Amino acid sequence: MKKLFIVANWKSNKATFEAKNWLDEFKINDLEIENKEIVICPSFNLLSLVSSEIRNQKLEVKIGAQDISPFDEGAYTGEINGKQIEEFADYVIIGHSERRQYCKEDNETLNRKVVMAIKYNLLPIFCVQNQNTPVPPNVKIVAYEPVSAIGTGNPDTPDNAEQVARTIRAINKEIISVLYGGSVTSENINSFTKMPNIDGVLVGTSSLDSMEFLKIINNA
Ligand code: PGA
């Protein structure tokens, strides 16, 4: 049985009290989650809170950051570096299309981010927009997220996502897991995760509600 990644990308949402409420409602330990790796990716300011709540409530989930500095520690005002993230997280999302679009992140910057993630023992979840998006060396987990599907309620078809996932693997031999992202819900999750080349999902909007996210995990 393949291991499924179910990754919540909260994006730039939730103040501290909202994150705390979400975690209090998130009764993940009542679910059967064998072979499922659940990862929550909050904003940087919530990493410490989410990490201590997960420990206190003994929740079977991992933490991911949504971004990482392309620089190491030092005089880089406003940046959050790998060493700082490593204290709290196991994963880091790199190359999300929103960062490429709004923050003008280019391939060279993204390569440096991957190098920093690996230096600090963080597993990159590298987002690609199509099968031709370059993937830096040493990336093992890729998330295929077509821009037209993100936040639109208009997901890719499972057949097309499967075909893209297969092509991504054929082009990039190092990749072990390919996730799908873009308008995933508890209704459509299984149509993606049942595909042989899709190893999980990256969930934005539908992860903001803890009950819906529990349903997604249950239906995956
Ligand atoms: P969405 O976002 O689930 O809201 O479409 C997915 C993502 O951007 O990772």
PDB file of N, CA, C and O in Angstrom, residues 12 29 31 39 41 47 75 85 87 115 128 143 151 155 186 195 202 214 220:
ATOM      1  N   SER A  12      -1.664  32.451   3.898  1.00  0.00           N
ATOM      2  CA  SER A  12      -1.570  33.576   4.831  1.00  0.00           C
ATOM      3  C   SER A  12      -2.898  33.745   5.558  1.00  0.00           C
ATOM      4  O   SER A  12      -3.619  34.721   5.376  1.00  0.00           O
ATOM      5  N   ASN A  29      -6.541  11.761  16.057  1.00  0.00           N
ATOM      6  CA  ASN A  29      -6.204  10.456  16.639  1.00  0.00           C
ATOM      7  C   ASN A  29      -7.408   9.519  16.685  1.00  0.00           C
ATOM      8  O   ASN A  29      -7.262   8.332  16.962  1.00  0.00           O
ATOM      9  N   LEU A  31      -9.056   8.897  13.984  1.00  0.00           N
ATOM     10  CA  LEU A  31      -9.135   8.348  12.615  1.00  0.00           C
ATOM     11  C   LEU A  31      -8.084   7.267  12.410  1.00  0.00           C
ATOM     12  O   LEU A  31      -7.035   7.278  13.057  1.00  0.00           O
ATOM     13  N   VAL A  39       0.474  16.496   7.144  1.00  0.00           N
ATOM     14  CA  VAL A  39       1.411  17.616   7.346  1.00  0.00           C
ATOM     15  C   VAL A  39       0.611  18.920   7.366  1.00  0.00           C
ATOM     16  O   VAL A  39      -0.191  19.170   6.461  1.00  0.00           O
ATOM     17  N   CYS A  41       0.926  23.014   7.292  1.00  0.00           N
ATOM     18  CA  CYS A  41       1.875  24.088   6.959  1.00  0.00           C
ATOM     19  C   CYS A  41       1.260  25.435   7.329  1.00  0.00           C
ATOM     20  O   CYS A  41       0.518  26.037   6.542  1.00  0.00           O
ATOM     21  N   LEU A  47       4.377  28.647  13.784  1.00  0.00           N
ATOM     22  CA  LEU A  47       5.111  27.374  13.855  1.00  0.00           C
ATOM     23  C   LEU A  47       5.333  26.925  15.298  1.00  0.00           C
ATOM     24  O   LEU A  47       5.160  25.751  15.627  1.00  0.00           O
ATOM     25  N   ALA A  75      22.828  38.439   8.020  1.00  0.00           N
ATOM     26  CA  ALA A  75      22.266  39.777   7.835  1.00  0.00           C
ATOM     27  C   ALA A  75      21.316  39.812   6.635  1.00  0.00           C
ATOM     28  O   ALA A  75      21.659  40.316   5.562  1.00  0.00           O
ATOM     29  N   ILE A  85      13.725  27.265  10.960  1.00  0.00           N
ATOM     30  CA  ILE A  85      12.562  26.425  10.638  1.00  0.00           C
ATOM     31  C   ILE A  85      12.752  25.005  11.167  1.00  0.00           C
ATOM     32  O   ILE A  85      11.811  24.367  11.646  1.00  0.00           O
ATOM     33  N   GLU A  87      13.849  23.878  13.770  1.00  0.00           N
ATOM     34  CA  GLU A  87      13.437  23.679  15.168  1.00  0.00           C
ATOM     35  C   GLU A  87      12.009  23.149  15.270  1.00  0.00           C
ATOM     36  O   GLU A  87      11.647  22.508  16.240  1.00  0.00           O
ATOM     37  N   VAL A 115      18.503  23.997  -1.682  1.00  0.00           N
ATOM     38  CA  VAL A 115      19.809  23.715  -1.064  1.00  0.00           C
ATOM     39  C   VAL A 115      19.744  23.994   0.437  1.00  0.00           C
ATOM     40  O   VAL A 115      20.208  23.195   1.262  1.00  0.00           O
ATOM     41  N   VAL A 128       5.239  22.370  -8.777  1.00  0.00           N
ATOM     42  CA  VAL A 128       5.413  22.606 -10.215  1.00  0.00           C
ATOM     43  C   VAL A 128       4.040  22.891 -10.813  1.00  0.00           C
ATOM     44  O   VAL A 128       3.025  22.368 -10.356  1.00  0.00           O
ATOM     45  N   ALA A 143       4.776  18.613  -5.886  1.00  0.00           N
ATOM     46  CA  ALA A 143       3.321  18.796  -5.929  1.00  0.00           C
ATOM     47  C   ALA A 143       2.967  19.437  -7.270  1.00  0.00           C
ATOM     48  O   ALA A 143       3.422  20.554  -7.557  1.00  0.00           O
ATOM     49  N   GLY A 151      -7.525  27.468  -5.893  1.00  0.00           N
ATOM     50  CA  GLY A 151      -8.492  28.380  -5.291  1.00  0.00           C
ATOM     51  C   GLY A 151      -9.677  28.719  -6.178  1.00  0.00           C
ATOM     52  O   GLY A 151     -10.393  29.678  -5.899  1.00  0.00           O
ATOM     53  N   PRO A 155     -10.923  21.898 -10.216  1.00  0.00           N
ATOM     54  CA  PRO A 155      -9.735  21.037 -10.182  1.00  0.00           C
ATOM     55  C   PRO A 155      -9.399  20.462 -11.550  1.00  0.00           C
ATOM     56  O   PRO A 155     -10.246  20.414 -12.444  1.00  0.00           O
ATOM     57  N   SER A 186     -13.185  17.172   0.252  1.00  0.00           N
ATOM     58  CA  SER A 186     -13.494  15.823   0.751  1.00  0.00           C
ATOM     59  C   SER A 186     -14.305  15.033  -0.280  1.00  0.00           C
ATOM     60  O   SER A 186     -14.326  13.806  -0.248  1.00  0.00           O
ATOM     61  N   MET A 195      -5.392   7.218  -7.982  1.00  0.00           N
ATOM     62  CA  MET A 195      -4.563   7.104  -9.186  1.00  0.00           C
ATOM     63  C   MET A 195      -3.186   6.548  -8.819  1.00  0.00           C
ATOM     64  O   MET A 195      -2.584   6.993  -7.830  1.00  0.00           O
ATOM     65  N   LEU A 202      -2.021  18.360  -1.875  1.00  0.00           N
ATOM     66  CA  LEU A 202      -1.709  19.621  -1.189  1.00  0.00           C
ATOM     67  C   LEU A 202      -3.015  20.412  -1.198  1.00  0.00           C
ATOM     68  O   LEU A 202      -3.574  20.692  -2.262  1.00  0.00           O
ATOM     69  N   LEU A 214     -10.446  16.916   8.218  1.00  0.00           N
ATOM     70  CA  LEU A 214     -10.578  15.547   8.760  1.00  0.00           C
ATOM     71  C   LEU A 214     -11.310  14.653   7.762  1.00  0.00           C
ATOM     72  O   LEU A 214     -10.938  13.488   7.570  1.00  0.00           O
ATOM     73  N   ALA A 220      -9.501   9.946   1.849  1.00  0.00           N
ATOM     74  CA  ALA A 220      -8.350   9.802   0.922  1.00  0.00           C
ATOM     75  C   ALA A 220      -8.089   8.328   0.591  1.00  0.00           C
ATOM     76  O   ALA A 220      -8.264   7.466   1.445  1.00  0.00           O
TER      77      ALA A 220
END
